[in-house]
Amino acid sequence: MLNISPFSYGLQVEQVYDSGTIFAPAILDIKPEDLREKFLAGVANLASVCLAIGYPTTASVPHSIANGFKNLLAVAAVTEIEFKEAATIKEYLKISV
C-alpha cells in the first residue's frame, strides 16, 4: 500500500565527556564485584597504615588483637604460663627439638 516498513533507531555511545575528561564507555561497565574488590583493597591499605602508625581503627583492631595474641603465645612458649593454645605451641616445640 504505502510501502512503509517498521524501523528502529538507537544511540551508540562512543566517548563520554564529564567535567573536562573524555573517557571510553567501557569505564561505565563497573560491576558490584569490582567495586567490592576495590573497597576491600582500600580497607586493607587503611589497616596497614593504621597498624604502622599505631592508630587503632575498626579496620586494624582485628590485626592488633591477632598480633597481641601471637606475642602472648611467644611469651608463653618460653615461660611456665599455661593455657590451651600455649600447650599446643609447646607440643610443637617439643616435637621439633
PDB file of N, CA and C in Angstrom:
ATOM      1  N   MET A   1       0.810  -1.196   0.000  1.00  0.00           N
ATOM      2  CA  MET A   1       0.000   0.000   0.000  1.00  0.00           C
ATOM      3  C   MET A   1       0.858   1.266   0.000  1.00  0.00           C
ATOM      4  N   LEU A   2       1.300   1.662   1.202  1.00  0.00           N
ATOM      5  CA  LEU A   2       2.108   2.872   1.282  1.00  0.00           C
ATOM      6  C   LEU A   2       3.603   2.569   1.199  1.00  0.00           C
ATOM      7  N   ASN A   3       3.958   1.273   1.198  1.00  0.00           N
ATOM      8  CA  ASN A   3       5.345   0.835   1.121  1.00  0.00           C
ATOM      9  C   ASN A   3       6.181   1.397   2.289  1.00  0.00           C
ATOM     10  N   ILE A   4       5.598   1.350   3.514  1.00  0.00           N
ATOM     11  CA  ILE A   4       6.274   1.807   4.734  1.00  0.00           C
ATOM     12  C   ILE A   4       6.533   0.580   5.601  1.00  0.00           C
ATOM     13  N   SER A   5       7.757   0.415   6.055  1.00  0.00           N
ATOM     14  CA  SER A   5       8.086  -0.715   6.935  1.00  0.00           C
ATOM     15  C   SER A   5       8.536  -0.170   8.298  1.00  0.00           C
ATOM     16  N   PRO A   6       8.350  -0.968   9.348  1.00  0.00           N
ATOM     17  CA  PRO A   6       8.750  -0.500  10.688  1.00  0.00           C
ATOM     18  C   PRO A   6      10.274  -0.353  10.776  1.00  0.00           C
ATOM     19  N   PHE A   7      10.712   0.547  11.616  1.00  0.00           N
ATOM     20  CA  PHE A   7      12.148   0.759  11.792  1.00  0.00           C
ATOM     21  C   PHE A   7      12.423   1.034  13.271  1.00  0.00           C
ATOM     22  N   SER A   8      13.658   0.931  13.627  1.00  0.00           N
ATOM     23  CA  SER A   8      14.069   1.275  14.990  1.00  0.00           C
ATOM     24  C   SER A   8      15.366   2.075  14.913  1.00  0.00           C
ATOM     25  N   TYR A   9      15.631   2.818  15.932  1.00  0.00           N
ATOM     26  CA  TYR A   9      16.854   3.604  15.976  1.00  0.00           C
ATOM     27  C   TYR A   9      17.357   3.611  17.420  1.00  0.00           C
ATOM     28  N   GLY A  10      18.600   3.933  17.582  1.00  0.00           N
ATOM     29  CA  GLY A  10      19.202   3.960  18.914  1.00  0.00           C
ATOM     30  C   GLY A  10      20.439   4.830  18.920  1.00  0.00           C
ATOM     31  N   LEU A  11      21.032   4.909  20.054  1.00  0.00           N
ATOM     32  CA  LEU A  11      22.205   5.737  20.248  1.00  0.00           C
ATOM     33  C   LEU A  11      23.360   4.848  20.687  1.00  0.00           C
ATOM     34  N   GLN A  12      24.480   4.949  20.003  1.00  0.00           N
ATOM     35  CA  GLN A  12      25.667   4.191  20.375  1.00  0.00           C
ATOM     36  C   GLN A  12      26.683   5.175  20.953  1.00  0.00           C
ATOM     37  N   VAL A  13      27.014   4.981  22.215  1.00  0.00           N
ATOM     38  CA  VAL A  13      27.946   5.877  22.902  1.00  0.00           C
ATOM     39  C   VAL A  13      29.369   5.497  22.511  1.00  0.00           C
ATOM     40  N   GLU A  14      30.105   6.447  21.975  1.00  0.00           N
ATOM     41  CA  GLU A  14      31.488   6.194  21.569  1.00  0.00           C
ATOM     42  C   GLU A  14      32.476   6.811  22.548  1.00  0.00           C
ATOM     43  N   GLN A  15      32.160   7.943  23.121  1.00  0.00           N
ATOM     44  CA  GLN A  15      33.005   8.607  24.109  1.00  0.00           C
ATOM     45  C   GLN A  15      32.090   9.270  25.133  1.00  0.00           C
ATOM     46  N   VAL A  16      32.600   9.435  26.350  1.00  0.00           N
ATOM     47  CA  VAL A  16      31.851  10.091  27.415  1.00  0.00           C
ATOM     48  C   VAL A  16      32.658  11.300  27.874  1.00  0.00           C
ATOM     49  N   TYR A  17      31.968  12.428  28.032  1.00  0.00           N
ATOM     50  CA  TYR A  17      32.614  13.653  28.499  1.00  0.00           C
ATOM     51  C   TYR A  17      32.004  14.023  29.838  1.00  0.00           C
ATOM     52  N   ASP A  18      32.867  14.211  30.851  1.00  0.00           N
ATOM     53  CA  ASP A  18      32.377  14.597  32.165  1.00  0.00           C
ATOM     54  C   ASP A  18      33.426  15.455  32.858  1.00  0.00           C
ATOM     55  N   SER A  19      33.063  16.649  33.222  1.00  0.00           N
ATOM     56  CA  SER A  19      33.932  17.576  33.967  1.00  0.00           C
ATOM     57  C   SER A  19      35.293  17.761  33.308  1.00  0.00           C
ATOM     58  N   GLY A  20      35.311  17.920  32.016  1.00  0.00           N
ATOM     59  CA  GLY A  20      36.556  18.164  31.304  1.00  0.00           C
ATOM     60  C   GLY A  20      37.356  16.923  30.969  1.00  0.00           C
ATOM     61  N   THR A  21      36.820  15.745  31.248  1.00  0.00           N
ATOM     62  CA  THR A  21      37.529  14.500  30.972  1.00  0.00           C
ATOM     63  C   THR A  21      36.747  13.682  29.959  1.00  0.00           C
ATOM     64  N   ILE A  22      37.460  13.139  28.991  1.00  0.00           N
ATOM     65  CA  ILE A  22      36.849  12.268  27.989  1.00  0.00           C
ATOM     66  C   ILE A  22      37.351  10.853  28.235  1.00  0.00           C
ATOM     67  N   PHE A  23      36.423   9.900  28.314  1.00  0.00           N
ATOM     68  CA  PHE A  23      36.819   8.511  28.521  1.00  0.00           C
ATOM     69  C   PHE A  23      35.905   7.575  27.756  1.00  0.00           C
ATOM     70  N   ALA A  24      36.340   6.322  27.638  1.00  0.00           N
ATOM     71  CA  ALA A  24      35.594   5.312  26.881  1.00  0.00           C
ATOM     72  C   ALA A  24      34.369   4.850  27.671  1.00  0.00           C
ATOM     73  N   PRO A  25      33.320   4.427  26.985  1.00  0.00           N
ATOM     74  CA  PRO A  25      32.119   3.967  27.686  1.00  0.00           C
ATOM     75  C   PRO A  25      32.343   2.681  28.479  1.00  0.00           C
ATOM     76  N   ALA A  26      33.429   1.956  28.210  1.00  0.00           N
ATOM     77  CA  ALA A  26      33.711   0.736  28.976  1.00  0.00           C
ATOM     78  C   ALA A  26      33.930   1.051  30.452  1.00  0.00           C
ATOM     79  N   ILE A  27      34.324   2.283  30.751  1.00  0.00           N
ATOM     80  CA  ILE A  27      34.517   2.704  32.139  1.00  0.00           C
ATOM     81  C   ILE A  27      33.204   2.604  32.907  1.00  0.00           C
ATOM     82  N   LEU A  28      32.094   2.782  32.221  1.00  0.00           N
ATOM     83  CA  LEU A  28      30.785   2.749  32.869  1.00  0.00           C
ATOM     84  C   LEU A  28      30.308   1.333  33.164  1.00  0.00           C
ATOM     85  N   ASP A  29      31.009   0.327  32.659  1.00  0.00           N
ATOM     86  CA  ASP A  29      30.618  -1.068  32.877  1.00  0.00           C
ATOM     87  C   ASP A  29      31.256  -1.631  34.140  1.00  0.00           C
ATOM     88  N   ILE A  30      31.106  -0.945  35.245  1.00  0.00           N
ATOM     89  CA  ILE A  30      31.676  -1.392  36.515  1.00  0.00           C
ATOM     90  C   ILE A  30      30.664  -2.305  37.195  1.00  0.00           C
ATOM     91  N   LYS A  31      31.127  -3.476  37.610  1.00  0.00           N
ATOM     92  CA  LYS A  31      30.265  -4.455  38.278  1.00  0.00           C
ATOM     93  C   LYS A  31      30.381  -4.282  39.793  1.00  0.00           C
ATOM     94  N   PRO A  32      29.367  -4.701  40.535  1.00  0.00           N
ATOM     95  CA  PRO A  32      29.443  -4.620  42.003  1.00  0.00           C
ATOM     96  C   PRO A  32      30.642  -5.375  42.575  1.00  0.00           C
ATOM     97  N   GLU A  33      31.029  -6.477  41.929  1.00  0.00           N
ATOM     98  CA  GLU A  33      32.186  -7.241  42.410  1.00  0.00           C
ATOM     99  C   GLU A  33      33.460  -6.401  42.296  1.00  0.00           C
ATOM    100  N   ASP A  34      33.557  -5.621  41.215  1.00  0.00           N
ATOM    101  CA  ASP A  34      34.727  -4.761  41.031  1.00  0.00           C
ATOM    102  C   ASP A  34      34.789  -3.688  42.120  1.00  0.00           C
ATOM    103  N   LEU A  35      33.634  -3.099  42.423  1.00  0.00           N
ATOM    104  CA  LEU A  35      33.588  -2.088  43.474  1.00  0.00           C
ATOM    105  C   LEU A  35      33.954  -2.685  44.824  1.00  0.00           C
ATOM    106  N   ARG A  36      33.435  -3.880  45.101  1.00  0.00           N
ATOM    107  CA  ARG A  36      33.733  -4.549  46.372  1.00  0.00           C
ATOM    108  C   ARG A  36      35.224  -4.842  46.484  1.00  0.00           C
ATOM    109  N   GLU A  37      35.831  -5.306  45.394  1.00  0.00           N
ATOM    110  CA  GLU A  37      37.262  -5.612  45.384  1.00  0.00           C
ATOM    111  C   GLU A  37      38.094  -4.363  45.661  1.00  0.00           C
ATOM    112  N   LYS A  38      37.739  -3.265  45.022  1.00  0.00           N
ATOM    113  CA  LYS A  38      38.462  -2.006  45.234  1.00  0.00           C
ATOM    114  C   LYS A  38      38.283  -1.509  46.670  1.00  0.00           C
ATOM    115  N   PHE A  39      37.064  -1.642  47.190  1.00  0.00           N
ATOM    116  CA  PHE A  39      36.791  -1.207  48.557  1.00  0.00           C
ATOM    117  C   PHE A  39      37.605  -2.015  49.562  1.00  0.00           C
ATOM    118  N   LEU A  40      37.635  -3.338  49.387  1.00  0.00           N
ATOM    119  CA  LEU A  40      38.391  -4.187  50.306  1.00  0.00           C
ATOM    120  C   LEU A  40      39.889  -3.909  50.222  1.00  0.00           C
ATOM    121  N   ALA A  41      40.385  -3.600  49.038  1.00  0.00           N
ATOM    122  CA  ALA A  41      41.796  -3.228  48.900  1.00  0.00           C
ATOM    123  C   ALA A  41      42.076  -1.930  49.659  1.00  0.00           C
ATOM    124  N   GLY A  42      41.159  -0.994  49.585  1.00  0.00           N
ATOM    125  CA  GLY A  42      41.311   0.257  50.331  1.00  0.00           C
ATOM    126  C   GLY A  42      41.282   0.041  51.833  1.00  0.00           C
ATOM    127  N   VAL A  43      40.397  -0.830  52.296  1.00  0.00           N
ATOM    128  CA  VAL A  43      40.328  -1.147  53.726  1.00  0.00           C
ATOM    129  C   VAL A  43      41.620  -1.815  54.182  1.00  0.00           C
ATOM    130  N   ALA A  44      42.157  -2.713  53.361  1.00  0.00           N
ATOM    131  CA  ALA A  44      43.426  -3.374  53.704  1.00  0.00           C
ATOM    132  C   ALA A  44      44.559  -2.352  53.794  1.00  0.00           C
ATOM    133  N   ASN A  45      44.585  -1.398  52.874  1.00  0.00           N
ATOM    134  CA  ASN A  45      45.605  -0.340  52.925  1.00  0.00           C
ATOM    135  C   ASN A  45      45.441   0.523  54.171  1.00  0.00           C
ATOM    136  N   LEU A  46      44.201   0.835  54.508  1.00  0.00           N
ATOM    137  CA  LEU A  46      43.926   1.620  55.707  1.00  0.00           C
ATOM    138  C   LEU A  46      44.396   0.879  56.950  1.00  0.00           C
ATOM    139  N   ALA A  47      44.094  -0.410  57.032  1.00  0.00           N
ATOM    140  CA  ALA A  47      44.522  -1.207  58.182  1.00  0.00           C
ATOM    141  C   ALA A  47      46.042  -1.248  58.271  1.00  0.00           C
ATOM    142  N   SER A  48      46.715  -1.369  57.145  1.00  0.00           N
ATOM    143  CA  SER A  48      48.185  -1.408  57.138  1.00  0.00           C
ATOM    144  C   SER A  48      48.777  -0.109  57.666  1.00  0.00           C
ATOM    145  N   VAL A  49      48.255   1.005  57.195  1.00  0.00           N
ATOM    146  CA  VAL A  49      48.766   2.300  57.647  1.00  0.00           C
ATOM    147  C   VAL A  49      48.492   2.485  59.136  1.00  0.00           C
ATOM    148  N   CYS A  50      47.295   2.145  59.570  1.00  0.00           N
ATOM    149  CA  CYS A  50      46.938   2.307  60.981  1.00  0.00           C
ATOM    150  C   CYS A  50      47.790   1.417  61.876  1.00  0.00           C
ATOM    151  N   LEU A  51      48.091   0.203  61.436  1.00  0.00           N
ATOM    152  CA  LEU A  51      48.973  -0.671  62.212  1.00  0.00           C
ATOM    153  C   LEU A  51      50.383  -0.096  62.274  1.00  0.00           C
ATOM    154  N   ALA A  52      50.845   0.464  61.174  1.00  0.00           N
ATOM    155  CA  ALA A  52      52.207   1.003  61.122  1.00  0.00           C
ATOM    156  C   ALA A  52      52.383   2.210  62.042  1.00  0.00           C
ATOM    157  N   ILE A  53      51.357   3.045  62.146  1.00  0.00           N
ATOM    158  CA  ILE A  53      51.485   4.247  62.975  1.00  0.00           C
ATOM    159  C   ILE A  53      50.914   4.057  64.376  1.00  0.00           C
ATOM    160  N   GLY A  54      50.335   2.887  64.639  1.00  0.00           N
ATOM    161  CA  GLY A  54      49.805   2.603  65.969  1.00  0.00           C
ATOM    162  C   GLY A  54      48.499   3.302  66.278  1.00  0.00           C
ATOM    163  N   TYR A  55      47.719   3.587  65.276  1.00  0.00           N
ATOM    164  CA  TYR A  55      46.431   4.261  65.454  1.00  0.00           C
ATOM    165  C   TYR A  55      45.316   3.239  65.277  1.00  0.00           C
ATOM    166  N   PRO A  56      44.593   2.895  66.350  1.00  0.00           N
ATOM    167  CA  PRO A  56      43.561   1.860  66.229  1.00  0.00           C
ATOM    168  C   PRO A  56      42.318   2.353  65.481  1.00  0.00           C
ATOM    169  N   THR A  57      41.878   1.550  64.545  1.00  0.00           N
ATOM    170  CA  THR A  57      40.627   1.793  63.828  1.00  0.00           C
ATOM    171  C   THR A  57      39.872   0.475  63.742  1.00  0.00           C
ATOM    172  N   THR A  58      38.651   0.533  63.274  1.00  0.00           N
ATOM    173  CA  THR A  58      37.857  -0.679  63.111  1.00  0.00           C
ATOM    174  C   THR A  58      38.538  -1.652  62.159  1.00  0.00           C
ATOM    175  N   ALA A  59      39.235  -1.133  61.176  1.00  0.00           N
ATOM    176  CA  ALA A  59      39.916  -1.995  60.203  1.00  0.00           C
ATOM    177  C   ALA A  59      41.160  -2.646  60.788  1.00  0.00           C
ATOM    178  N   SER A  60      41.837  -1.979  61.728  1.00  0.00           N
ATOM    179  CA  SER A  60      43.108  -2.502  62.233  1.00  0.00           C
ATOM    180  C   SER A  60      42.986  -3.272  63.543  1.00  0.00           C
ATOM    181  N   VAL A  61      41.892  -3.126  64.263  1.00  0.00           N
ATOM    182  CA  VAL A  61      41.755  -3.783  65.566  1.00  0.00           C
ATOM    183  C   VAL A  61      41.865  -5.306  65.475  1.00  0.00           C
ATOM    184  N   PRO A  62      41.222  -5.988  64.524  1.00  0.00           N
ATOM    185  CA  PRO A  62      41.397  -7.453  64.466  1.00  0.00           C
ATOM    186  C   PRO A  62      42.854  -7.869  64.285  1.00  0.00           C
ATOM    187  N   HIS A  63      43.603  -7.114  63.500  1.00  0.00           N
ATOM    188  CA  HIS A  63      45.018  -7.424  63.291  1.00  0.00           C
ATOM    189  C   HIS A  63      45.822  -7.150  64.562  1.00  0.00           C
ATOM    190  N   SER A  64      45.471  -6.089  65.274  1.00  0.00           N
ATOM    191  CA  SER A  64      46.159  -5.772  66.522  1.00  0.00           C
ATOM    192  C   SER A  64      45.924  -6.866  67.554  1.00  0.00           C
ATOM    193  N   ILE A  65      44.705  -7.360  67.630  1.00  0.00           N
ATOM    194  CA  ILE A  65      44.394  -8.443  68.568  1.00  0.00           C
ATOM    195  C   ILE A  65      45.158  -9.704  68.195  1.00  0.00           C
ATOM    196  N   ALA A  66      45.187 -10.038  66.906  1.00  0.00           N
ATOM    197  CA  ALA A  66      45.917 -11.229  66.460  1.00  0.00           C
ATOM    198  C   ALA A  66      47.411 -11.091  66.747  1.00  0.00           C
ATOM    199  N   ASN A  67      47.974  -9.915  66.500  1.00  0.00           N
ATOM    200  CA  ASN A  67      49.396  -9.699  66.785  1.00  0.00           C
ATOM    201  C   ASN A  67      49.678  -9.777  68.281  1.00  0.00           C
ATOM    202  N   GLY A  68      48.784  -9.243  69.089  1.00  0.00           N
ATOM    203  CA  GLY A  68      48.939  -9.343  70.540  1.00  0.00           C
ATOM    204  C   GLY A  68      48.881 -10.785  71.013  1.00  0.00           C
ATOM    205  N   PHE A  69      47.993 -11.563  70.419  1.00  0.00           N
ATOM    206  CA  PHE A  69      47.888 -12.974  70.790  1.00  0.00           C
ATOM    207  C   PHE A  69      49.145 -13.738  70.382  1.00  0.00           C
ATOM    208  N   LYS A  70      49.712 -13.397  69.224  1.00  0.00           N
ATOM    209  CA  LYS A  70      50.975 -14.030  68.809  1.00  0.00           C
ATOM    210  C   LYS A  70      52.086 -13.713  69.801  1.00  0.00           C
ATOM    211  N   ASN A  71      52.127 -12.473  70.273  1.00  0.00           N
ATOM    212  CA  ASN A  71      53.128 -12.098  71.278  1.00  0.00           C
ATOM    213  C   ASN A  71      52.904 -12.864  72.575  1.00  0.00           C
ATOM    214  N   LEU A  72      51.649 -13.019  72.964  1.00  0.00           N
ATOM    215  CA  LEU A  72      51.318 -13.781  74.167  1.00  0.00           C
ATOM    216  C   LEU A  72      51.762 -15.232  74.033  1.00  0.00           C
ATOM    217  N   LEU A  73      51.543 -15.826  72.873  1.00  0.00           N
ATOM    218  CA  LEU A  73      51.992 -17.201  72.635  1.00  0.00           C
ATOM    219  C   LEU A  73      53.511 -17.303  72.687  1.00  0.00           C
ATOM    220  N   ALA A  74      54.202 -16.311  72.156  1.00  0.00           N
ATOM    221  CA  ALA A  74      55.666 -16.326  72.180  1.00  0.00           C
ATOM    222  C   ALA A  74      56.186 -16.275  73.608  1.00  0.00           C
ATOM    223  N   VAL A  75      55.582 -15.446  74.446  1.00  0.00           N
ATOM    224  CA  VAL A  75      55.990 -15.365  75.849  1.00  0.00           C
ATOM    225  C   VAL A  75      55.665 -16.670  76.566  1.00  0.00           C
ATOM    226  N   ALA A  76      54.481 -17.210  76.311  1.00  0.00           N
ATOM    227  CA  ALA A  76      54.071 -18.457  76.968  1.00  0.00           C
ATOM    228  C   ALA A  76      54.947 -19.625  76.542  1.00  0.00           C
ATOM    229  N   ALA A  77      55.473 -19.589  75.335  1.00  0.00           N
ATOM    230  CA  ALA A  77      56.294 -20.696  74.840  1.00  0.00           C
ATOM    231  C   ALA A  77      57.611 -20.810  75.597  1.00  0.00           C
ATOM    232  N   VAL A  78      58.134 -19.708  76.097  1.00  0.00           N
ATOM    233  CA  VAL A  78      59.431 -19.744  76.780  1.00  0.00           C
ATOM    234  C   VAL A  78      59.317 -19.588  78.295  1.00  0.00           C
ATOM    235  N   THR A  79      58.094 -19.525  78.800  1.00  0.00           N
ATOM    236  CA  THR A  79      57.888 -19.417  80.248  1.00  0.00           C
ATOM    237  C   THR A  79      56.983 -20.543  80.707  1.00  0.00           C
ATOM    238  N   GLU A  80      56.579 -20.486  81.955  1.00  0.00           N
ATOM    239  CA  GLU A  80      55.716 -21.520  82.537  1.00  0.00           C
ATOM    240  C   GLU A  80      54.230 -21.168  82.436  1.00  0.00           C
ATOM    241  N   ILE A  81      53.885 -20.163  81.699  1.00  0.00           N
ATOM    242  CA  ILE A  81      52.483 -19.777  81.529  1.00  0.00           C
ATOM    243  C   ILE A  81      51.771 -20.876  80.748  1.00  0.00           C
ATOM    244  N   GLU A  82      50.597 -21.276  81.239  1.00  0.00           N
ATOM    245  CA  GLU A  82      49.852 -22.371  80.614  1.00  0.00           C
ATOM    246  C   GLU A  82      48.432 -21.939  80.250  1.00  0.00           C
ATOM    247  N   PHE A  83      48.040 -22.200  79.048  1.00  0.00           N
ATOM    248  CA  PHE A  83      46.652 -22.152  78.575  1.00  0.00           C
ATOM    249  C   PHE A  83      46.578 -23.023  77.338  1.00  0.00           C
ATOM    250  N   LYS A  84      45.385 -23.291  76.857  1.00  0.00           N
ATOM    251  CA  LYS A  84      45.189 -24.305  75.818  1.00  0.00           C
ATOM    252  C   LYS A  84      46.063 -24.073  74.579  1.00  0.00           C
ATOM    253  N   GLU A  85      46.030 -22.878  74.044  1.00  0.00           N
ATOM    254  CA  GLU A  85      46.796 -22.594  72.834  1.00  0.00           C
ATOM    255  C   GLU A  85      48.300 -22.663  73.090  1.00  0.00           C
ATOM    256  N   ALA A  86      48.721 -22.241  74.290  1.00  0.00           N
ATOM    257  CA  ALA A  86      50.145 -22.305  74.635  1.00  0.00           C
ATOM    258  C   ALA A  86      50.599 -23.754  74.734  1.00  0.00           C
ATOM    259  N   ALA A  87      49.735 -24.629  75.239  1.00  0.00           N
ATOM    260  CA  ALA A  87      50.086 -26.049  75.325  1.00  0.00           C
ATOM    261  C   ALA A  87      50.311 -26.621  73.930  1.00  0.00           C
ATOM    262  N   THR A  88      49.497 -26.230  72.978  1.00  0.00           N
ATOM    263  CA  THR A  88      49.661 -26.694  71.595  1.00  0.00           C
ATOM    264  C   THR A  88      51.000 -26.226  71.030  1.00  0.00           C
ATOM    265  N   ILE A  89      51.343 -24.985  71.254  1.00  0.00           N
ATOM    266  CA  ILE A  89      52.620 -24.447  70.769  1.00  0.00           C
ATOM    267  C   ILE A  89      53.787 -25.171  71.430  1.00  0.00           C
ATOM    268  N   LYS A  90      53.678 -25.409  72.736  1.00  0.00           N
ATOM    269  CA  LYS A  90      54.759 -26.095  73.447  1.00  0.00           C
ATOM    270  C   LYS A  90      54.938 -27.520  72.938  1.00  0.00           C
ATOM    271  N   GLU A  91      53.853 -28.181  72.559  1.00  0.00           N
ATOM    272  CA  GLU A  91      53.958 -29.528  71.983  1.00  0.00           C
ATOM    273  C   GLU A  91      54.683 -29.481  70.643  1.00  0.00           C
ATOM    274  N   TYR A  92      54.359 -28.505  69.824  1.00  0.00           N
ATOM    275  CA  TYR A  92      55.066 -28.349  68.546  1.00  0.00           C
ATOM    276  C   TYR A  92      56.557 -28.111  68.769  1.00  0.00           C
ATOM    277  N   LEU A  93      56.879 -27.304  69.774  1.00  0.00           N
ATOM    278  CA  LEU A  93      58.283 -27.015  70.054  1.00  0.00           C
ATOM    279  C   LEU A  93      59.022 -28.256  70.549  1.00  0.00           C
ATOM    280  N   LYS A  94      58.351 -29.085  71.344  1.00  0.00           N
ATOM    281  CA  LYS A  94      58.975 -30.323  71.831  1.00  0.00           C
ATOM    282  C   LYS A  94      59.247 -31.280  70.678  1.00  0.00           C
ATOM    283  N   ILE A  95      58.321 -31.356  69.740  1.00  0.00           N
ATOM    284  CA  ILE A  95      58.469 -32.262  68.598  1.00  0.00           C
ATOM    285  C   ILE A  95      59.613 -31.801  67.702  1.00  0.00           C
ATOM    286  N   SER A  96      59.739 -30.501  67.488  1.00  0.00           N
ATOM    287  CA  SER A  96      60.745 -30.001  66.549  1.00  0.00           C
ATOM    288  C   SER A  96      62.159 -30.008  67.126  1.00  0.00           C
ATOM    289  N   VAL A  97      62.296 -30.125  68.437  1.00  0.00           N
ATOM    290  CA  VAL A  97      63.636 -30.104  69.057  1.00  0.00           C
ATOM    291  C   VAL A  97      64.240 -31.475  69.098  1.00  0.00           C
TER     292      VAL A  97
END
